[in-house]
CSV table of C-alpha atoms in Angstrom, one decimal:
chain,number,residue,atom,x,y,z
A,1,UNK,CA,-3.0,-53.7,121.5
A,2,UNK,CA,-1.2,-51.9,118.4
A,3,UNK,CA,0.7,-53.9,115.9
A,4,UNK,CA,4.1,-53.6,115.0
A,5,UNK,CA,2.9,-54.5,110.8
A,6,UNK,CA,6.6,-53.3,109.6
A,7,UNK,CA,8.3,-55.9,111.5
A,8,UNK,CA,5.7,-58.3,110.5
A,9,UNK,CA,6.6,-57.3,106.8
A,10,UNK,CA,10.3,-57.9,107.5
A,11,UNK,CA,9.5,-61.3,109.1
A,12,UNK,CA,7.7,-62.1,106.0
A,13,UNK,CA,10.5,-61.2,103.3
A,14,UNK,CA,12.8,-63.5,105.4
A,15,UNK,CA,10.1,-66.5,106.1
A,16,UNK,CA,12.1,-69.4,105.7
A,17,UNK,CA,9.7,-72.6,106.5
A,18,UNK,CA,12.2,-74.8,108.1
A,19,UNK,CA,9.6,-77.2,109.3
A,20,UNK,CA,9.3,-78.2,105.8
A,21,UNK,CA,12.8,-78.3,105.3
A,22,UNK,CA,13.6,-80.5,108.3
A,23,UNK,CA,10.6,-83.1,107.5
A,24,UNK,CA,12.0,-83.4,104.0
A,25,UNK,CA,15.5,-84.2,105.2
A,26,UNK,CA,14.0,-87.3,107.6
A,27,UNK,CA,11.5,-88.7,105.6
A,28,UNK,CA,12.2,-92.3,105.3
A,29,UNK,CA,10.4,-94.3,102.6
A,30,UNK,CA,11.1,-97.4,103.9
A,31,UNK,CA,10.2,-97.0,107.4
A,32,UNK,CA,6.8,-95.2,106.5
A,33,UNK,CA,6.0,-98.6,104.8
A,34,UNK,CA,7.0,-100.6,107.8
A,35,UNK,CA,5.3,-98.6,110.1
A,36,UNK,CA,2.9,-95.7,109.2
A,37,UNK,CA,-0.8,-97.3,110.6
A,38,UNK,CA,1.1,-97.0,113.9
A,39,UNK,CA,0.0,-93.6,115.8
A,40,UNK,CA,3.5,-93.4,116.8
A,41,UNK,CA,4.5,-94.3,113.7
A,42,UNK,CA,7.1,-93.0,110.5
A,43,UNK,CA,4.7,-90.7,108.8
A,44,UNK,CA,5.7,-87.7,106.9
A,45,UNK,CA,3.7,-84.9,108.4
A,46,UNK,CA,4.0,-83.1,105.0
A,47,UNK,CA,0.1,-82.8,104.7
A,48,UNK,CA,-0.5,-79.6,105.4
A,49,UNK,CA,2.1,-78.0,103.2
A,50,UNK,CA,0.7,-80.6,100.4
A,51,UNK,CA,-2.6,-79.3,101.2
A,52,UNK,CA,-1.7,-76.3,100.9
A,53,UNK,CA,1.2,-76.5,97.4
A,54,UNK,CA,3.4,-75.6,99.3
A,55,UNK,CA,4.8,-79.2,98.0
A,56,UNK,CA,3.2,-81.0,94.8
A,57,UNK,CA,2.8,-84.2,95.1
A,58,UNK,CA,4.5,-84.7,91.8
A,59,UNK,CA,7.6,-83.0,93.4
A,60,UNK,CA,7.8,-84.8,96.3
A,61,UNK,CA,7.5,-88.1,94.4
A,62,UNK,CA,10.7,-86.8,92.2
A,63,UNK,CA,12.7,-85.6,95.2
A,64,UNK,CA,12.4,-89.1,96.7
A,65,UNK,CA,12.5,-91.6,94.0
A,66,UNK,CA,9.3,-93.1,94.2
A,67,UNK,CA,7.1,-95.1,92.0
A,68,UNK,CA,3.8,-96.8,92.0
A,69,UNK,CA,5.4,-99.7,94.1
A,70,UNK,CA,6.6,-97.8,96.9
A,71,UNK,CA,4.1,-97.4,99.4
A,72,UNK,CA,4.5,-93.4,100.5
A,73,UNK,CA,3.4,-93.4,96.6
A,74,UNK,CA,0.2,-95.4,96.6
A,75,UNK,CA,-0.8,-93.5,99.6
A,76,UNK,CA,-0.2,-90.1,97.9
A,77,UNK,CA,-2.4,-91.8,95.0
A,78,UNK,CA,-5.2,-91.6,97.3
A,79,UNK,CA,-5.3,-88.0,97.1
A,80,UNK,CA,-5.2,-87.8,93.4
A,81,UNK,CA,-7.9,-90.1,93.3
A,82,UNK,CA,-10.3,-88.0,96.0
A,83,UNK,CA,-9.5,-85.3,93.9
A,84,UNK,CA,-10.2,-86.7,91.2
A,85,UNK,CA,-13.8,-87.9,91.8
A,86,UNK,CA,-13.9,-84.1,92.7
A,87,UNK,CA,-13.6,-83.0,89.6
A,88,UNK,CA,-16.1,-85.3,88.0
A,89,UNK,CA,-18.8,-84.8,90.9
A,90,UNK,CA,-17.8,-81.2,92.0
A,91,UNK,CA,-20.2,-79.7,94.8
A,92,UNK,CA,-21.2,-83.4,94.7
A,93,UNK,CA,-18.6,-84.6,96.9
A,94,UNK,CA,-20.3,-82.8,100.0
A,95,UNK,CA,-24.0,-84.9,99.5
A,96,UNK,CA,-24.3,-88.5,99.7
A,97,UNK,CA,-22.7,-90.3,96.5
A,98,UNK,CA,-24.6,-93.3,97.2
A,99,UNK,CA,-28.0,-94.3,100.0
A,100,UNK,CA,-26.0,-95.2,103.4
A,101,UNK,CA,-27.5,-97.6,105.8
A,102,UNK,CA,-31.5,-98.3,105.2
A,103,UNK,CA,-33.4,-96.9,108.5
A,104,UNK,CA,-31.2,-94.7,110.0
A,105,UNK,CA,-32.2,-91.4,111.1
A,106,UNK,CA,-28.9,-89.4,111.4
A,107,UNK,CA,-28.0,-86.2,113.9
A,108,UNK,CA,-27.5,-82.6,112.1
A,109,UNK,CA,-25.7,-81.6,114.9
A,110,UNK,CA,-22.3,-82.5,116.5
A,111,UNK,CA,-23.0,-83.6,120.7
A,112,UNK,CA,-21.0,-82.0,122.9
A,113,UNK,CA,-19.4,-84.9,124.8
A,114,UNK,CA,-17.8,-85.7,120.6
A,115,UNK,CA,-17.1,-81.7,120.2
A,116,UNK,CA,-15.3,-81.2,124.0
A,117,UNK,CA,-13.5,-84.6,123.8
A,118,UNK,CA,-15.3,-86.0,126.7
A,119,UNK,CA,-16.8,-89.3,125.7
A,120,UNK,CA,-15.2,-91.8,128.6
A,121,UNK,CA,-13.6,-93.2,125.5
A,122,UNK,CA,-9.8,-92.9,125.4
A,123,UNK,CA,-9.2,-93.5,121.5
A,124,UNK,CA,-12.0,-91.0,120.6
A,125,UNK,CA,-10.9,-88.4,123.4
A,126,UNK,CA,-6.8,-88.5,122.7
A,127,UNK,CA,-8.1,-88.2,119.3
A,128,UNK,CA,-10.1,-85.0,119.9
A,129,UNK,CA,-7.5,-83.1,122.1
A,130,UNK,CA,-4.0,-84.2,119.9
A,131,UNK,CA,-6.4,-82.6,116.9
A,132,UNK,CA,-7.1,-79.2,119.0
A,133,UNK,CA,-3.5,-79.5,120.5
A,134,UNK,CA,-1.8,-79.6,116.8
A,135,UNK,CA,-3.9,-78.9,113.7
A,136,UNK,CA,-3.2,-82.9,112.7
A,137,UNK,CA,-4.1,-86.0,113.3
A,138,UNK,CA,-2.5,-89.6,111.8
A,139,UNK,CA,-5.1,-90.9,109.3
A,140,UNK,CA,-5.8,-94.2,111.6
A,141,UNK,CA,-7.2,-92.4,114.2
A,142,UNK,CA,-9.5,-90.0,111.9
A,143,UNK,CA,-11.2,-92.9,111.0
A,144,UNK,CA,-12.0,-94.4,114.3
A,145,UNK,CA,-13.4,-90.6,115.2
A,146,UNK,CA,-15.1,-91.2,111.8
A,147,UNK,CA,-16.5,-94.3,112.4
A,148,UNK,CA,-17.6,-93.8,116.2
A,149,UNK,CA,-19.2,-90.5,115.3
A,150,UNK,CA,-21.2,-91.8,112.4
A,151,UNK,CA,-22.3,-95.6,113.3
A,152,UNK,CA,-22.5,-95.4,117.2
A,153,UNK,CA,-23.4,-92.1,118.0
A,154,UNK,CA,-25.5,-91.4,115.0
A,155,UNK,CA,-24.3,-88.0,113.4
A,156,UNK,CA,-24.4,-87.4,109.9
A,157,UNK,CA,-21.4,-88.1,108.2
A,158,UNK,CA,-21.1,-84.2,106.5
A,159,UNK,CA,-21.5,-82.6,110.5
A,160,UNK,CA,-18.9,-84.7,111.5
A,161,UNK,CA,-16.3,-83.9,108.3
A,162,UNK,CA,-17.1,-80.3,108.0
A,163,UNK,CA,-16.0,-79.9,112.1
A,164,UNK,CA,-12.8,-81.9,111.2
A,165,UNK,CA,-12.1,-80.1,108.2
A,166,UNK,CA,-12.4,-77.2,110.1
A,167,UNK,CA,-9.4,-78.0,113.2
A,168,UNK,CA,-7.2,-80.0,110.5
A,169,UNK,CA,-3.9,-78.0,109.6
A,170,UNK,CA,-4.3,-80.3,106.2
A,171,UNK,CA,-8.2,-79.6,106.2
A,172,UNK,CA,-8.8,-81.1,101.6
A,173,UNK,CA,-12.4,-81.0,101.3
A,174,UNK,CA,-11.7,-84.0,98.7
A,175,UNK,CA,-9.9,-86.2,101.2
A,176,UNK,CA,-11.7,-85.2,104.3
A,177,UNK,CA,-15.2,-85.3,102.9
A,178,UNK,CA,-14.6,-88.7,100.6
A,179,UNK,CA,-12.9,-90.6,103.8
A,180,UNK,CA,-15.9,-89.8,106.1
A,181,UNK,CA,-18.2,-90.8,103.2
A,182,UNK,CA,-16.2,-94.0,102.7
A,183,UNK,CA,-16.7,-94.4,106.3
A,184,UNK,CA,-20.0,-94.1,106.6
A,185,UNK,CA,-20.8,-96.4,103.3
A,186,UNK,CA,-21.7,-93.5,101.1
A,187,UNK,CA,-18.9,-93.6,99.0
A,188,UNK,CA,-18.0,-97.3,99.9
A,189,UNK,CA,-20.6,-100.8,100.0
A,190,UNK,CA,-20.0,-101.2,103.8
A,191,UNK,CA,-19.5,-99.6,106.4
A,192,UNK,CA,-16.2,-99.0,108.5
A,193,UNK,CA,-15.8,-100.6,111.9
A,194,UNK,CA,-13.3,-100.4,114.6
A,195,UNK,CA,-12.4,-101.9,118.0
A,196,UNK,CA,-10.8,-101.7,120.9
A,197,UNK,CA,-8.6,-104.5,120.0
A,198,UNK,CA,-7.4,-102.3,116.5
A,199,UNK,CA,-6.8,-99.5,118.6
A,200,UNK,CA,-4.5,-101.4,120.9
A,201,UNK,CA,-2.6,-103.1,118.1
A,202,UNK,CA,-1.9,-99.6,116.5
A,203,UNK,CA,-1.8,-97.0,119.4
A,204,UNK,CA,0.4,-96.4,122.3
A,205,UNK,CA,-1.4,-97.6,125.8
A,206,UNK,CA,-3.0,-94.3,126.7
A,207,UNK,CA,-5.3,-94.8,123.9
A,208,UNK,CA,-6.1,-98.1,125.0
A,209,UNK,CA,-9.8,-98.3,125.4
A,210,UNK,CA,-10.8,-101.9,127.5
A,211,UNK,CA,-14.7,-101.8,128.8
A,212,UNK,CA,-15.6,-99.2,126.5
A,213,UNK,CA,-18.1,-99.2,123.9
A,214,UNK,CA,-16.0,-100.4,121.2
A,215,UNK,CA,-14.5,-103.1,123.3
A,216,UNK,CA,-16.8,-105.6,121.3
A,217,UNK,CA,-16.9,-108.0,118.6
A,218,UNK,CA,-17.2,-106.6,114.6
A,219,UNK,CA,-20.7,-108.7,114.4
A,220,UNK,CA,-21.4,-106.7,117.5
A,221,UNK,CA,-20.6,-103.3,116.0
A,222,UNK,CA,-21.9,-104.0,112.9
A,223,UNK,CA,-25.2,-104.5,114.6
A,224,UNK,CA,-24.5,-101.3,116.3
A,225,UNK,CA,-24.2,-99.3,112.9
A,226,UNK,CA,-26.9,-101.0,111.6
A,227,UNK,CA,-29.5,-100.2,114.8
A,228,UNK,CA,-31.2,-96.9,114.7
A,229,UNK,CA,-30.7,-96.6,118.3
A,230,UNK,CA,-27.2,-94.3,119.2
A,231,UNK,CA,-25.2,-94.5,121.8
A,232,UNK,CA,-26.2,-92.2,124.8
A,233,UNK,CA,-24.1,-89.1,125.5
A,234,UNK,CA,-21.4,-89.4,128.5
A,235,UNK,CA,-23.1,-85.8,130.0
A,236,UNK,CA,-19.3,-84.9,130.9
A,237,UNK,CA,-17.8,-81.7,130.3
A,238,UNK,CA,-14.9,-81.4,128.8
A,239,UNK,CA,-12.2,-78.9,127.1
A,240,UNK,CA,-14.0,-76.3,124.7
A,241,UNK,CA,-13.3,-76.4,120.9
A,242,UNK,CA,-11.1,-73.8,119.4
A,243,UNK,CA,-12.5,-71.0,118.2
A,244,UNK,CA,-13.5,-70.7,114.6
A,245,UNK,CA,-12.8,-68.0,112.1
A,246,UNK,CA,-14.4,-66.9,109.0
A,247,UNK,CA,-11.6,-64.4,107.9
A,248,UNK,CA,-7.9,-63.8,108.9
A,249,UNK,CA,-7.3,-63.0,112.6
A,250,UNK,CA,-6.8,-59.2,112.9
A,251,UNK,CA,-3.3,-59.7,114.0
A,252,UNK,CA,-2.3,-61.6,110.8
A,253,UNK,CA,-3.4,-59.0,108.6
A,254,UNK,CA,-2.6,-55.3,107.6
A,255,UNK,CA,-5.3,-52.5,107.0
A,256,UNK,CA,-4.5,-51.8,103.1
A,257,UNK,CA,-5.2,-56.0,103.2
A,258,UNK,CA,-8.2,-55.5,102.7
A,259,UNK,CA,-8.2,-52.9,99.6
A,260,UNK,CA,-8.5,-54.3,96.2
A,261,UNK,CA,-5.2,-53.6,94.1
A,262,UNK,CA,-5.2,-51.0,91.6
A,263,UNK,CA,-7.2,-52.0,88.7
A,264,UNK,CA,-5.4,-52.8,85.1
A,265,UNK,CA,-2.3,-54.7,84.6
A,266,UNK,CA,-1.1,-58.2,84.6
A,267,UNK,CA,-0.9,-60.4,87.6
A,268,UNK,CA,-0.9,-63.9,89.2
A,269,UNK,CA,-3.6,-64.4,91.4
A,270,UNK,CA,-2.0,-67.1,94.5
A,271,UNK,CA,-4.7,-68.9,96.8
A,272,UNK,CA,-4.3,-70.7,99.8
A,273,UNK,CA,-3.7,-74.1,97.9
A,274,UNK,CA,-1.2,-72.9,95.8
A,275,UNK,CA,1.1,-71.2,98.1
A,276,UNK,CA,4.9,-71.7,95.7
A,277,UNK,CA,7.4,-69.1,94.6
A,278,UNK,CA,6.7,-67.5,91.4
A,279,UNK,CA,7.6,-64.9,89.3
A,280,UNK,CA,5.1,-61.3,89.7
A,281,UNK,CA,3.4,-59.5,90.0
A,282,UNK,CA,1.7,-61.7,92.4
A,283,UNK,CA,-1.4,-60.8,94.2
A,284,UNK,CA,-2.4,-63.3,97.7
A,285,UNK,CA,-6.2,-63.5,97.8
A,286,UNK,CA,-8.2,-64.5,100.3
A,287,UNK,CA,-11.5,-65.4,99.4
A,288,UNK,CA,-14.2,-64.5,102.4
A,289,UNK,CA,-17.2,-65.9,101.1
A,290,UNK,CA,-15.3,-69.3,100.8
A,291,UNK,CA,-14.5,-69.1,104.5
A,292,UNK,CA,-17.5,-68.2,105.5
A,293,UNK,CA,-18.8,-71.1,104.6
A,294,UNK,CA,-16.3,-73.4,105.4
A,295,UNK,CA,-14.5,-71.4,108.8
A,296,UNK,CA,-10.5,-72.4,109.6
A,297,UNK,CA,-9.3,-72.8,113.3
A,298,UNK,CA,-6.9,-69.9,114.1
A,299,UNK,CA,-4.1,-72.5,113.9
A,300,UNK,CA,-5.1,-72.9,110.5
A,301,UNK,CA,-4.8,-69.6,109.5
A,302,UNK,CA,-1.6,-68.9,110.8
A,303,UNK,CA,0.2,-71.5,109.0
A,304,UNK,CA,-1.4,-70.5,105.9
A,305,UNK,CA,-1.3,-66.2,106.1
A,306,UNK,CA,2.5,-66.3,106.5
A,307,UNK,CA,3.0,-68.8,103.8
A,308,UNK,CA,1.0,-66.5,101.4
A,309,UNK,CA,2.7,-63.3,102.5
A,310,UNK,CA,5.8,-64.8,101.8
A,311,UNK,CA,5.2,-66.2,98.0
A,312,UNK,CA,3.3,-63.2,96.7
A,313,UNK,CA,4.1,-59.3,96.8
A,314,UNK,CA,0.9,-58.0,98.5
A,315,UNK,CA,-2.6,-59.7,99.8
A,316,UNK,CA,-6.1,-59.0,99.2
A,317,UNK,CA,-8.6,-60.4,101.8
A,318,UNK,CA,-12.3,-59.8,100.5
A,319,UNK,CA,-14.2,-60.9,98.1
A,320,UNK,CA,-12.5,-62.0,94.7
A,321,UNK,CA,-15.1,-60.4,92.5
A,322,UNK,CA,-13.5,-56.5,93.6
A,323,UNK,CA,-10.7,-57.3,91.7
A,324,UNK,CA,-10.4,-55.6,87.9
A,325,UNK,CA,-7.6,-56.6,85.7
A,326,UNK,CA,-6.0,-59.6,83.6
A,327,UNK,CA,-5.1,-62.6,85.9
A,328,UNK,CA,-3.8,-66.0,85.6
A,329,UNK,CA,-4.2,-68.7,88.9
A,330,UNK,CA,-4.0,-72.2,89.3
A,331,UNK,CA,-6.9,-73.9,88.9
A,332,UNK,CA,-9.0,-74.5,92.2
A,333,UNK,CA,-12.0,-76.8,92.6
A,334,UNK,CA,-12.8,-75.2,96.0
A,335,UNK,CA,-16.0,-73.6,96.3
A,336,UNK,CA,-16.5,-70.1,95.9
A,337,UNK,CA,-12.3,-69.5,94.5
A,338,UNK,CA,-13.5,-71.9,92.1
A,339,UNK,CA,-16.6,-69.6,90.6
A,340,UNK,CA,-14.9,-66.6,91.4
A,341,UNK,CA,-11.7,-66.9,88.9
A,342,UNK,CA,-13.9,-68.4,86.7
A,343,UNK,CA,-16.4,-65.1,86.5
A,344,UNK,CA,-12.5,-62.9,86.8
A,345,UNK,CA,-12.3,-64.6,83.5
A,346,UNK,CA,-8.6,-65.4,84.9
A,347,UNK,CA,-6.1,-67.6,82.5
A,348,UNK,CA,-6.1,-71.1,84.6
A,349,UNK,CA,-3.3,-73.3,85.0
A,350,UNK,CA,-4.0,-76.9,85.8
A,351,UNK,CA,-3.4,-77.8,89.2
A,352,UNK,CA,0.2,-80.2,89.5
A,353,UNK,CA,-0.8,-83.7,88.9
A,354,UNK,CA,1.4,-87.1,89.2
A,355,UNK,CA,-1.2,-89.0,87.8
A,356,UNK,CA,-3.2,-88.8,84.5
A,357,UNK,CA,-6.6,-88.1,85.6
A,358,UNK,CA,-8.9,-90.4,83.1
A,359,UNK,CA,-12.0,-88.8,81.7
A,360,UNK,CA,-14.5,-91.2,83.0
A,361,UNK,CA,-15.4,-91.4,86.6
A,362,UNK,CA,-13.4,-94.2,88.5
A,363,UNK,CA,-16.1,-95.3,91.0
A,364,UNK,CA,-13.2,-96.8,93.4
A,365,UNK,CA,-9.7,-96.3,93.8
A,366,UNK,CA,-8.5,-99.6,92.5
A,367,UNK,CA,-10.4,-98.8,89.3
A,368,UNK,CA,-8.7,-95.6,89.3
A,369,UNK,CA,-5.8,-97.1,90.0
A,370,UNK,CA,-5.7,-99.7,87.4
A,371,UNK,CA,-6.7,-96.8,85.0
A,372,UNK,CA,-3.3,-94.6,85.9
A,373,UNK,CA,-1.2,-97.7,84.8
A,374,UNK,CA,0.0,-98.3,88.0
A,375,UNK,CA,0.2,-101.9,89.7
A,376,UNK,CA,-0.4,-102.9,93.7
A,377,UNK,CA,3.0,-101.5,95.8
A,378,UNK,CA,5.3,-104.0,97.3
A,379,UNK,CA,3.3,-103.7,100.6
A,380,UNK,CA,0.5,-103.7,101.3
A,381,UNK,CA,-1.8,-103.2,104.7
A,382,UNK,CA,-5.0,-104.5,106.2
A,383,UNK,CA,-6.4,-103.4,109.6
């Protein structure tokens, strides 16, 4: 099939992202707080493009007002805080921080019945297929796939986060990575539990999951997590996983993509987590060796390749290290972009911040907290 890459071009010039647009205009504070731990919920669905800076977190705190108190900001604190034990720990983040559960041999692999959504278990297989179906899934029921992944089927906590990371639309190696560590008690002093009764106070019935495995008491479950014994595979089959990719599909990209520019000359160098208007020259870069190591679901990369396109003048997919000249990027703590502008020698800007980042490690978000000045919001939850 041949590709019409002029219209695509035209497309891109005139790439408005009215999703953005329209989830900015009914974002409600208030009714987040009231409501967001429900799946059906008033959450913002502005991860991916904050993932992705396409929105800073310290702009969207200034378009809506916010301060510590309000609790849309306390949870946007949680990412500065993930990425903030980032930058202390670095490459860090993706071992254990601290020994999990004594006696506990876990899985290097992902089971099948977990991967094709097929488990018998309707919180852990709604969660599966909304995550293939959309590139997103609410932050309740990421940790109950979390938790039931990790403490009753056994599977090592980084299998489990590196397969999310991969299908997530919002896919932060800092959040994703430090929330399945938290889970699993690596990054936290105990591990996290759910039920069936939590998943039918905060999901719609479909979810509902009576008789199950997880339709047991939290002495029970703990137990569970505690046992070296998993629980067995259902040996159903189920929907297959999208495919992964390790570059740009070949319809998303043009053939002088992947030739380095012209060397000499000043430009900015724009990654995927950086993806705002500028002034140029700007230069998108796709970093292969990155993605090879941590592959995007197709989804993924079509919410990001258009976005890029759009913000910069032309794109170079390849590796970084082609590229001669005098650059300036935001700073990145991804792998591979990270070492890469670093050995371009490229003048790096500090990622946007809202909140000072102390020097010291802050081994907990409530230190960290506390450390940024800020005090407890008006609401708070518990599960």
């Amino acid at each position: 099939m041949s590709i019409d890459h002029s219209r695509q071009r035209s497309t891109v010039r005139n790439f408005d992202d009215a999703p953005l647009t329209a989830r900015l205009s009914a974002l409600d504070p208030a009714a987040y707080a009231r409501s967001r731990n429900h799946l059906e919920g008033a959450v913002t669905g502005l991860s991916p493009w904050v993932t992705h800076g396409a929105l800073t977190v310290p702009a969207l705190i200034q378009r809506l007002g916010l301060s510590g108190q309000d609790m849309l900001a306390f949870q946007l604190g949680w990412r500065e805080f993930f990425h903030h034990v980032w930058r202390h720990l670095g490459d860090g983040i993706l071992a254990d921080i601290r020994p999990g559960l004594p006696g506990i041999r876990y899985s290097p692999t992902l089971p099948d019945d977990i991967r094709d959504g097929c488990t018998g278990i309707p919180a852990i297989d709604r969660a599966v297929a909304n995550l293939y179906a959309t590139g997103t899934l609410h932050n309740h029921a990421r940790l109950w796939l979390a938790s039931y992944v990790v403490h009753l089927r056994k599977v090592h906590w980084r299998v489990g986060a590196d397969w999310l990371y991969a299908h997530l639309l919002d896919g932060d190696l800092a959040s994703n990575h430090l929330s399945w560590q938290w889970v699993a008690a690596t990054f936290s002093s105990k591990p996290y539990l759910f039920n069936a009764d939590n998943v039918a106070r905060f999901a719609p019935a479909p979810w509902h999951s009576p008789g199950s495995a997880i339709d047991t008491g939290y002495d029970s479950l703990d137990a569970l997590a505690r046992s070296p014994t998993a629980l067995p595979a259902s040996g159903a089959f189920g929907q297959a996983a999208p495919t992964l990719l390790d570059a740009p599909p070949a319809a998303l990209i043009y053939p002088e993509d992947r030739l380095p520019p012209a060397p000499g000359g000043r430009a900015t160098l724009v990654h995927p987590w950086a993806l705002r208007p500028g002034e140029g020259p700007r230069i998108g870069v796709i970093h292969l060796p990155f993605h090879q190591r941590f592959p995007w679901s197709e989804a993924r990369w079509a919410f990001v390749l258009p976005r890029l396109r759009a913000v910069t003048d032309r794109l170079f997919v390849g590796d970084i290290g082609a590229l001669q000249g005098h650059f300036r990027a935001e700073a990145t703590l991804n792998p591979g972009y990270r070492e890469a502008l670093a050995r371009l020698g490229a003048q790096l800007d500090p990622a946007p911040r809202w909140l000072p980042d102390p020097d010291s490690l802050c081994p907990s978000f409530t230190r960290f907290w506390s450390a940024a000045g800020q005090a407890p919001p008006r609401r708070r939850w518990h599960a």
